[in-house]
Coordinates of C-alpha atoms and ligand atoms in Angstrom, one line a residue:
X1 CA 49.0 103.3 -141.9
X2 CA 46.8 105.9 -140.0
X3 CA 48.7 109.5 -139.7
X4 CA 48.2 113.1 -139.8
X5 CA 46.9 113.0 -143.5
X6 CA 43.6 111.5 -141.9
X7 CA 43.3 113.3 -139.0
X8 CA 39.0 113.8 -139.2
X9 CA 40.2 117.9 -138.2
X10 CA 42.5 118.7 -140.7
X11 CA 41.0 121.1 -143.1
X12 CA 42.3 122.7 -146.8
X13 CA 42.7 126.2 -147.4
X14 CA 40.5 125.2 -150.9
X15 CA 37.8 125.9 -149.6
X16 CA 36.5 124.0 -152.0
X17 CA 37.7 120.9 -150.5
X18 CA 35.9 120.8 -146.9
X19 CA 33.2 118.7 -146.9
X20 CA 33.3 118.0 -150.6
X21 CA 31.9 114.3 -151.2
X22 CA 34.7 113.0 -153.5
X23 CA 37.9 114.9 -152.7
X24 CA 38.4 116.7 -149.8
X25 CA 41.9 116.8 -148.5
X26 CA 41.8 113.3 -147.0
X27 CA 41.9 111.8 -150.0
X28 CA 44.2 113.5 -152.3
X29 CA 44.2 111.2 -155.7
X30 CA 46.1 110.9 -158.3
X31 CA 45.5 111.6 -162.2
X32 CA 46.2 112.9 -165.9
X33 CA 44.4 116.3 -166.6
X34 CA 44.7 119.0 -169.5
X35 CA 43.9 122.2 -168.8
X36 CA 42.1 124.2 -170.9
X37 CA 44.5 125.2 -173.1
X38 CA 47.8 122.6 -172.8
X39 CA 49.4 119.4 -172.9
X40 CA 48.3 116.4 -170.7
X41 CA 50.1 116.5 -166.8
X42 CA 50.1 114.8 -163.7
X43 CA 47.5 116.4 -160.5
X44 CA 46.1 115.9 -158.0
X45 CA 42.4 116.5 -156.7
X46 CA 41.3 118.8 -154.2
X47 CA 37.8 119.9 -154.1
X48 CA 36.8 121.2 -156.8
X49 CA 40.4 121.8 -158.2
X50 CA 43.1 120.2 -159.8
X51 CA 46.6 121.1 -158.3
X52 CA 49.3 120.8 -161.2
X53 CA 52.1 118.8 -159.7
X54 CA 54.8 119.8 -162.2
X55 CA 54.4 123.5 -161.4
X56 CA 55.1 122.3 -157.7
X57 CA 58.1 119.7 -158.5
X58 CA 60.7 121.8 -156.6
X59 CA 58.5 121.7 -153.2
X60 CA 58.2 117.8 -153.9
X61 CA 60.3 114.7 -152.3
X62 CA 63.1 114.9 -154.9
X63 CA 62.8 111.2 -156.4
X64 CA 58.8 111.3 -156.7
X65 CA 59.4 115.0 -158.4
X66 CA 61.3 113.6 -161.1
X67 CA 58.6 111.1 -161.9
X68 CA 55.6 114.3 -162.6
X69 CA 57.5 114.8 -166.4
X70 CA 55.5 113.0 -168.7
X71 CA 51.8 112.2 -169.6
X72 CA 50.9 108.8 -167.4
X73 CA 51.2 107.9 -164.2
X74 CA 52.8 104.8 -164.3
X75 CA 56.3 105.5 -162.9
X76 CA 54.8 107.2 -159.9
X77 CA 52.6 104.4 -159.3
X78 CA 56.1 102.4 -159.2
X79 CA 57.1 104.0 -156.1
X80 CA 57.4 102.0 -153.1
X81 CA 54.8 102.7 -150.5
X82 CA 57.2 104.7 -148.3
X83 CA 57.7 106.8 -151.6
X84 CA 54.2 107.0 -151.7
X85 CA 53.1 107.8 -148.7
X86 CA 56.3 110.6 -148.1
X87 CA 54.2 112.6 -151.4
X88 CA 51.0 112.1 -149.8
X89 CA 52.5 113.7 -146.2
X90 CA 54.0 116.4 -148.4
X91 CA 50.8 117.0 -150.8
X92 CA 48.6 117.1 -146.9
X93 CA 51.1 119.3 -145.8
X94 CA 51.0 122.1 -149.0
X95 CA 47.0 122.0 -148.9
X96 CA 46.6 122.5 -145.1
X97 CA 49.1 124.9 -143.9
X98 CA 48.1 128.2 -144.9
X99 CA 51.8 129.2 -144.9
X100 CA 52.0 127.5 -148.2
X101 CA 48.7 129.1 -149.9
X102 CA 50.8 131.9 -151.5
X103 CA 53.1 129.5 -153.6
X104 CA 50.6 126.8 -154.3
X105 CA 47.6 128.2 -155.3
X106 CA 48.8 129.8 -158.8
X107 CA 48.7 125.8 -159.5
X108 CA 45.5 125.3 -159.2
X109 CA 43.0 124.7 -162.4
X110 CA 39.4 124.6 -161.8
X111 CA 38.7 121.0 -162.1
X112 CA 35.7 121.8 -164.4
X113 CA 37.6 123.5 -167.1
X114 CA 39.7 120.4 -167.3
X115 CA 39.7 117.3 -169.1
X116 CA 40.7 114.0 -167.8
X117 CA 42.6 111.5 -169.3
X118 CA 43.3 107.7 -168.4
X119 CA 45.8 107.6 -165.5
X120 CA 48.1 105.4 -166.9
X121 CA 49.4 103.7 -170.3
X122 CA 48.0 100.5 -169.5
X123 CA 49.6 97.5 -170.6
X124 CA 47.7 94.7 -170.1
X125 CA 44.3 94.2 -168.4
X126 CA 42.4 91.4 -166.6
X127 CA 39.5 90.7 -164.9
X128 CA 37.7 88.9 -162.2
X129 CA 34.8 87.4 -161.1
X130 CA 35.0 87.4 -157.2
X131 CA 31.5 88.7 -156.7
X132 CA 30.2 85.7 -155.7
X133 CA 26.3 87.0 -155.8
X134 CA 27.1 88.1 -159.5
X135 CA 28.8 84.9 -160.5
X136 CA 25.6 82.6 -158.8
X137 CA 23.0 85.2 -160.2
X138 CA 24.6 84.6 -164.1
X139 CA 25.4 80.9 -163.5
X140 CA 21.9 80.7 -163.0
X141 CA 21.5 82.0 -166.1
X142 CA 23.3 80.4 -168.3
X143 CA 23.3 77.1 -166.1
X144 CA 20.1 77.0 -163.8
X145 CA 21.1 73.5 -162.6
X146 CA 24.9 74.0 -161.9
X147 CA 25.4 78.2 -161.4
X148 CA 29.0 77.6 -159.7
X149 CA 31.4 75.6 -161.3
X150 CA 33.5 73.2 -158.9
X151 CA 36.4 75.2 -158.7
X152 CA 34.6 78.9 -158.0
X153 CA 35.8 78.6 -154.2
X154 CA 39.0 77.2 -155.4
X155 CA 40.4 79.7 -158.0
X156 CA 39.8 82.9 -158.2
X157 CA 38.5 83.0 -161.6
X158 CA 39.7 85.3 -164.3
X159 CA 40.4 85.7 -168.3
X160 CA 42.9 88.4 -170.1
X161 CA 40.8 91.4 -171.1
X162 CA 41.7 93.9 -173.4
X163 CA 43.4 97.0 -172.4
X164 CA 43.4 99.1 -176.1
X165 CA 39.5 99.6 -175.5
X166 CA 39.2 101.1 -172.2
X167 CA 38.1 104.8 -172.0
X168 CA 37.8 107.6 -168.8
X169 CA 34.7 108.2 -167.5
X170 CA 32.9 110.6 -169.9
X171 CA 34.2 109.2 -173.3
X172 CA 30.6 107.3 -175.1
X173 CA 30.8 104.1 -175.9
X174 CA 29.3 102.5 -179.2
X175 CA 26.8 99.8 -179.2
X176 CA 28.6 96.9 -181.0
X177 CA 27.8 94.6 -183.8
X178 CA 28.3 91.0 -183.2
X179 CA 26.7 87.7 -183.8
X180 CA 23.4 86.9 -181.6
X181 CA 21.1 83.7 -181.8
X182 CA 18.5 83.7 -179.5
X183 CA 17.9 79.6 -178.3
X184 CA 15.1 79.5 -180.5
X185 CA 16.7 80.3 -183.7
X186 CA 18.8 77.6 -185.7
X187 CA 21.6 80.3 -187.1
X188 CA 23.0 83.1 -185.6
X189 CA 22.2 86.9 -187.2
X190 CA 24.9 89.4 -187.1
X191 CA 23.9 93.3 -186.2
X192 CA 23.6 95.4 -182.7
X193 CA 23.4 94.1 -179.8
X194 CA 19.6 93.7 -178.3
X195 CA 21.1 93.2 -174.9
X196 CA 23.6 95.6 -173.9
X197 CA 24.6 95.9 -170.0
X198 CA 26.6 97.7 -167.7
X199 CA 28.8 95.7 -165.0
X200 CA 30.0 97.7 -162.3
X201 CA 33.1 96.6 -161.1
X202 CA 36.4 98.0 -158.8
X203 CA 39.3 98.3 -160.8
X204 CA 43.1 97.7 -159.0
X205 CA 45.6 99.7 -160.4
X206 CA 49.3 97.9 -160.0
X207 CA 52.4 98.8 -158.7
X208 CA 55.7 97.7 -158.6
X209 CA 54.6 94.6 -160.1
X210 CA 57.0 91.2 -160.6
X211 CA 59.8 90.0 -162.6
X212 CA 58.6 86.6 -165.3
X213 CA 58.8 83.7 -163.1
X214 CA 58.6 85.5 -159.8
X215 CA 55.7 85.1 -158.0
X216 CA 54.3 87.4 -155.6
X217 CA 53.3 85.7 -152.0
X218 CA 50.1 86.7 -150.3
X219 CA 52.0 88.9 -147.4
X220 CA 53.1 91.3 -149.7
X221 CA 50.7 91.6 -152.4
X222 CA 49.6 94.4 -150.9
X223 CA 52.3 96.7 -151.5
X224 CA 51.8 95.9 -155.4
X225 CA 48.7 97.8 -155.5
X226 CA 48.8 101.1 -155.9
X227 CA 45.7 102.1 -156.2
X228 CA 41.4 101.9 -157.1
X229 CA 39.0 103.1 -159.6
X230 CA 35.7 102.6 -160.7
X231 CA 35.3 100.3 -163.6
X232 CA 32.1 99.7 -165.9
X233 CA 32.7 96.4 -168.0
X234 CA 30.1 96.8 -170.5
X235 CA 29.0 93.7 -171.9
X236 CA 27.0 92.2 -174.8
X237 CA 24.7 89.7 -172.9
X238 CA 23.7 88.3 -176.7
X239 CA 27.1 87.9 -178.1
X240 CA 28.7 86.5 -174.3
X241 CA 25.9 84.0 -174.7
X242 CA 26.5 82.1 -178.6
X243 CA 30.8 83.2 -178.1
X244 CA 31.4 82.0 -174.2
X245 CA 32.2 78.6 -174.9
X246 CA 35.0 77.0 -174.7
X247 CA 37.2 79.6 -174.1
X248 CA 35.4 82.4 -172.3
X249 CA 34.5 86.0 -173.1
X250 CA 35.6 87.9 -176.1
X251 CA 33.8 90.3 -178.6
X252 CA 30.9 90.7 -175.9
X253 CA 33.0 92.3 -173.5
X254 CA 36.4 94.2 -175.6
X255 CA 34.5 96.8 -177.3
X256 CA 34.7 99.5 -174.7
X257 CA 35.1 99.9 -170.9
X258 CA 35.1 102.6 -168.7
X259 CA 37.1 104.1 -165.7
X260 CA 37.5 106.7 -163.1
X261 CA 40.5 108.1 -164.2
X262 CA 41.2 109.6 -161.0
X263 CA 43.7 106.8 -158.8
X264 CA 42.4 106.2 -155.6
X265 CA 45.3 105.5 -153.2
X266 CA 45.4 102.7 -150.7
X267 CA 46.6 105.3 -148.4
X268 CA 43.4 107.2 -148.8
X269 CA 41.4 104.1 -148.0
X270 CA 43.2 102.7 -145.1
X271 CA 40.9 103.9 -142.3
X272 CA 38.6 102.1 -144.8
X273 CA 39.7 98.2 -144.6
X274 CA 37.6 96.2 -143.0
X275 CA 37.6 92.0 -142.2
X276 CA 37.0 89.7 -145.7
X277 CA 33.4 88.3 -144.6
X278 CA 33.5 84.8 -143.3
X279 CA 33.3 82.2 -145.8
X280 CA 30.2 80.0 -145.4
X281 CA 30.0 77.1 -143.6
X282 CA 31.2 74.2 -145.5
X283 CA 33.3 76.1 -148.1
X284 CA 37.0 74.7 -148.6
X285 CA 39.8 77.1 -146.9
X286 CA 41.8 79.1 -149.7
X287 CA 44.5 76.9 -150.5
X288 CA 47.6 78.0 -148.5
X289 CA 49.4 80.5 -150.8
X290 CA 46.3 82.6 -150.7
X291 CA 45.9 82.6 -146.8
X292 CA 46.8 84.9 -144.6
X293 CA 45.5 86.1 -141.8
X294 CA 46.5 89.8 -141.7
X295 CA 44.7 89.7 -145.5
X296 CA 41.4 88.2 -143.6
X297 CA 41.2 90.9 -140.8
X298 CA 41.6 93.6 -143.1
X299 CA 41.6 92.8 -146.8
X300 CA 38.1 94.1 -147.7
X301 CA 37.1 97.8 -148.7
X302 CA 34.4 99.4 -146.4
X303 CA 33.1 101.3 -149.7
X304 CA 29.7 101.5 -150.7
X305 CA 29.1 101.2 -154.3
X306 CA 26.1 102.3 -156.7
X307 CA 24.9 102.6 -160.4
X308 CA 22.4 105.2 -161.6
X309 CA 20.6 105.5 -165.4
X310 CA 19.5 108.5 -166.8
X311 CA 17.6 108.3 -170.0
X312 CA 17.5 110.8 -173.2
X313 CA 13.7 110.9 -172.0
X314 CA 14.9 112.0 -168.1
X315 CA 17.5 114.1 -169.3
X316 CA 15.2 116.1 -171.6
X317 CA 12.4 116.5 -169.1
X318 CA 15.5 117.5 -166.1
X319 CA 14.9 115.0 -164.4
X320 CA 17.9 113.3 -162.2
X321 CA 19.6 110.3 -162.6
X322 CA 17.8 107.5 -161.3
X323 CA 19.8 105.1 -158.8
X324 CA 19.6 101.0 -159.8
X325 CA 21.5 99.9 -157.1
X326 CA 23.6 100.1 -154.3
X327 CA 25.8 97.9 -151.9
X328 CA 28.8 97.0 -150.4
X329 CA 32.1 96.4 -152.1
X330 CA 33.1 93.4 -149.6
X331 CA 30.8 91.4 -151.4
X332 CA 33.9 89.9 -152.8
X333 CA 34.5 86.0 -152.3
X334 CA 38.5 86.9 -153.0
X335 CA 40.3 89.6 -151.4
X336 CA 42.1 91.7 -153.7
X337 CA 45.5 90.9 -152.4
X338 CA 44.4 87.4 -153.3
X339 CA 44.0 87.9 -157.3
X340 CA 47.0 89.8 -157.1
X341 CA 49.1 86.6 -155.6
X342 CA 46.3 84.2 -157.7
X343 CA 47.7 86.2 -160.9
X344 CA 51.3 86.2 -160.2
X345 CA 51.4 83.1 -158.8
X346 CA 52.4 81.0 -162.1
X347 CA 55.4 83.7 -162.8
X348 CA 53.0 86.0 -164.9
X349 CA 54.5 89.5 -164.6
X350 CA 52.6 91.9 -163.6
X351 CA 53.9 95.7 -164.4
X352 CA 53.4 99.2 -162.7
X353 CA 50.0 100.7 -164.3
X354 CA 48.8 97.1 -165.5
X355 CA 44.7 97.2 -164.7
X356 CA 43.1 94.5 -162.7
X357 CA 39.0 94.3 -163.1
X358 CA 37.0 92.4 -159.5
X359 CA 34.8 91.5 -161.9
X360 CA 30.5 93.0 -160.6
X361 CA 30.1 93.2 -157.5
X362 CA 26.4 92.3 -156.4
X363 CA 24.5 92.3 -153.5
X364 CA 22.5 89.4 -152.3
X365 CA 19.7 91.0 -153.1
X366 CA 17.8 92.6 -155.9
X367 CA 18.6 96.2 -154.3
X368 CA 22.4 95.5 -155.1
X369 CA 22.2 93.7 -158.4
X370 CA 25.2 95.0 -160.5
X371 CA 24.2 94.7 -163.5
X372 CA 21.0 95.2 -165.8
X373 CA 20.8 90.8 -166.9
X374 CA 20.4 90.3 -163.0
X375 CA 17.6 92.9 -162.2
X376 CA 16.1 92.1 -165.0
X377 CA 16.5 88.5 -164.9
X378 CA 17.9 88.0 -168.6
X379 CA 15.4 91.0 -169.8
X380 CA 12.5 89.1 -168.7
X381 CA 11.2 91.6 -165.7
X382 CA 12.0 94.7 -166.7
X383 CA 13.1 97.9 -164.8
X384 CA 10.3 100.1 -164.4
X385 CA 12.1 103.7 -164.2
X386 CA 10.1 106.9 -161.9
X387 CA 9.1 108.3 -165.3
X388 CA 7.2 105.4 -166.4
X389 CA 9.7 104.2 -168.7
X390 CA 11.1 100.4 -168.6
X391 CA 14.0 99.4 -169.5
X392 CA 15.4 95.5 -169.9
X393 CA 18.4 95.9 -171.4
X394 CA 20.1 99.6 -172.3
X395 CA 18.8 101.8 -175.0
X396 CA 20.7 104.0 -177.6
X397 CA 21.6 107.2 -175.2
X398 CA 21.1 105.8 -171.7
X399 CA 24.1 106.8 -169.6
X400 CA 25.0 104.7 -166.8
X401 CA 26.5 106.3 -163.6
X402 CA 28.7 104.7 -161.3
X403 CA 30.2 105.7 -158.2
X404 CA 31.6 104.7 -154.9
X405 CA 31.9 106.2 -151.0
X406 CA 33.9 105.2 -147.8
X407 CA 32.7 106.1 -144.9
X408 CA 33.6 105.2 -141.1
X409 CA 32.8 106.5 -138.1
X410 CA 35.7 109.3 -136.8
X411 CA 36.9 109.4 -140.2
X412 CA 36.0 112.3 -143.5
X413 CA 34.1 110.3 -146.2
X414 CA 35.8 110.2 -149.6
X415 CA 34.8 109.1 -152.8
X416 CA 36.1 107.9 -156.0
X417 CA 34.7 110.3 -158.7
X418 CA 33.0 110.3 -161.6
X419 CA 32.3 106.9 -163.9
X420 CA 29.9 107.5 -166.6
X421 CA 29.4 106.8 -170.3
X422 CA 26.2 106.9 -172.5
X423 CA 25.6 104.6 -175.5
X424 CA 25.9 105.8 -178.8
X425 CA 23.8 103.7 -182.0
X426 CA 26.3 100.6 -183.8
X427 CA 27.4 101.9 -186.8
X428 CA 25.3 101.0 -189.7
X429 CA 26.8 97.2 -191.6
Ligands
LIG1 CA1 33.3 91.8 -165.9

């Protein structure tokens, strides 16, 4: 999957572009932008531009060109791979030669006069919980005794989200109302939430995607997927905690999450895969229709993942945001051609633009927490911040700021883009 489009030398004639830590030409993602002044349309990101595909149809594979017409991406993410990577060639191609400057660059917008919109209509979401730090660090929470249920490193576990409520990065989020009943009180109260949280996650936008009643197997999961983003599940720790049971989560986690809405292709991060760590010793063997070996040599992203907060208090003062936490992204017990397969494997359909969540992804240790409940333990220690403020849950106008980098030796570092929100008040009940 390695060719010319990652070759460490090849440069853009955006100047822009070289060196640039999200997009230089190596990465080339996909997304929905407005300009200015103008209607929604498929681009793509170089540097510090946005190159407007439909002005550039005609110099396009045919069949991908006639795809760039309408305001989401999810018939181009239908494309098979070949399709797929035959744009991305083409795309490499336009932005390197300087042969091609003089026709392309009228299509260029400056990415910061541009607004971004959610890549695709997404039909239906769902996420995960394969960060098995994150899933001991709340079952310890909730169950101190018992943090993994029996069949954790048996299923990879998962509930249907909600897709309507999902928002690009930038869009505020409002703090919800909800009912909350701390253990010590006999009857719940209904009002804002007291313990608001981020999760940050890796979202998997799909492909192709199945017919009803066709599963996908393991080996070709992989060419479902059609690309990544950033994903921030914001949850409700106080309304997760009296709703969860029996049937899972539900008004603590559908009022709002948020994306990078630019599509990270797999193409992009194939110098990137690395083995799926070793499970440890003693843990059952997937069962066999989520084995495979080529999936186990190089079904885990090499990407480094973090979450910063900025406060009203550090914005007003100028002073940056401040990082939470950082780790790796193979902190993943499940590969994610493995919840593809896991999710089709009972004939669910899956459909092209569909939005899979990995649910947080944590380190083992406090430095990679994903999410404020486990640095905080439940509130209980809270973050001290640089300025001197402390924070256990969020406050009204924190921003939380997520992003994510691959980097390997030989190969030009990408990254994913922006991810950030900040919380607006509930509305007054
Ligand atoms: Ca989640």
């Amino acid at each position: 999957m390695i060719d010319e489009t990652h070759d460490p030398a090849r440069t853009s004639w955006v100047a822009s572009a070289n060196g640039h830590p999200d997009f230089p030409i190596q990465n080339l993602p996909f997304g929905i932008f407005s300009p200015e002044s103008g209607e929604a349309r498929p681009g793509v990101a170089i540097g510090d531009a946005i190159l407007d595909l439909g002005l550039i149809a005609s110099l396009l594979p045919e069949r991908a060109a006639t795809l760039l017409g309408g305001k989401t991406l999810n018939a181009l993410l239908a494309l098979p791979a070949d399709e797929r990577i035959g744009l991305r060639r083409r795309l490499s191609e336009l932005l390197s030669d300087e042969r091609h400057r003089r026709t392309v660059e009228p299509a260029l917008h400056d990415a910061a006069s541009c607004r971004l919109h959610l890549p695709c209509a997404i039909g239906d979401y769902t996420d995960f919980y394969v960060g098995i730090h994150h899933a001991n660090n709340i079952g310890r929470q909730f169950r101190p005794d018992n943090p993994l249920l029996p069949n954790y490193k048996y299923v990879p576990i998962g509930y249907h989200g909600r897709a309507s409520s999902i928002r690009p990065s930038g869009e505020p989020l409002t703090r919800p109302n909800g009912q909350r009943k701390a253990p010590d009180q006999e009857a719940p109260t209904f009002g804002p939430s007291r313990r608001l949280d981020y999760e940050l996650e890796l979202g998997v936008w799909i492909g192709a995607g199945n017919e009803l009643g066709q599963p996908i197997p393991i080996a070709e999961a992989l060419s479902h997927i059609a690309g990544f983003c950033l994903l921030n599940d914001w949850s409700a720790r106080d309304l997760q905690a009296w709703e969860y049971q029996p049937l899972g989560p539900f008004l603590a986690k559908n009022f709002h999450s948020t994306i990078s809405p630019w599509v990270i292709t797999p193409e992009a991060l194939a110098p990137f895969r690395i083995p799926q760590p070793a499970r440890a010793e003693g843990d059952p063997a997937p069962l066999p229709y989520l084995r495979n070996e080529n999936d186990q040599a190089t079904g885990a992203l090499g990407l480094i993942l973090e979450a910063a907060i900025s406060t009203p208090t550090m914005r007003q003062d100028n002073l940056p945001p401040h990082r939470i936490s950082h780790g790796p992204a193979a902190n993943m017990y499940w590969t994610v051609a493995q919840i593809v397969t896991h999710h089709a494997s009972n004939g669910c359909n899956l459909r092209p633009g569909d939005l899979l969540g990995t649910g947080t992804i944590s380190a083992p240790d406090r430095s990679g927490f994903g999410s404020m409940t486990e640095l905080t333990r439940g509130g209980a220690e809270p973050l001290a911040l640089p300025n001197g403020e402390t924070r256990g849950f969020l406050e009204d106008g924190d921003e939380i700021i997520l992003s994510a980098r691959a980097e390997r030796e030989g190969y030009v570092p990408i990254g994913f883009g922006p991810c950030h929100a900040i919380v607006r008040p509930a509305p007054v009940i």
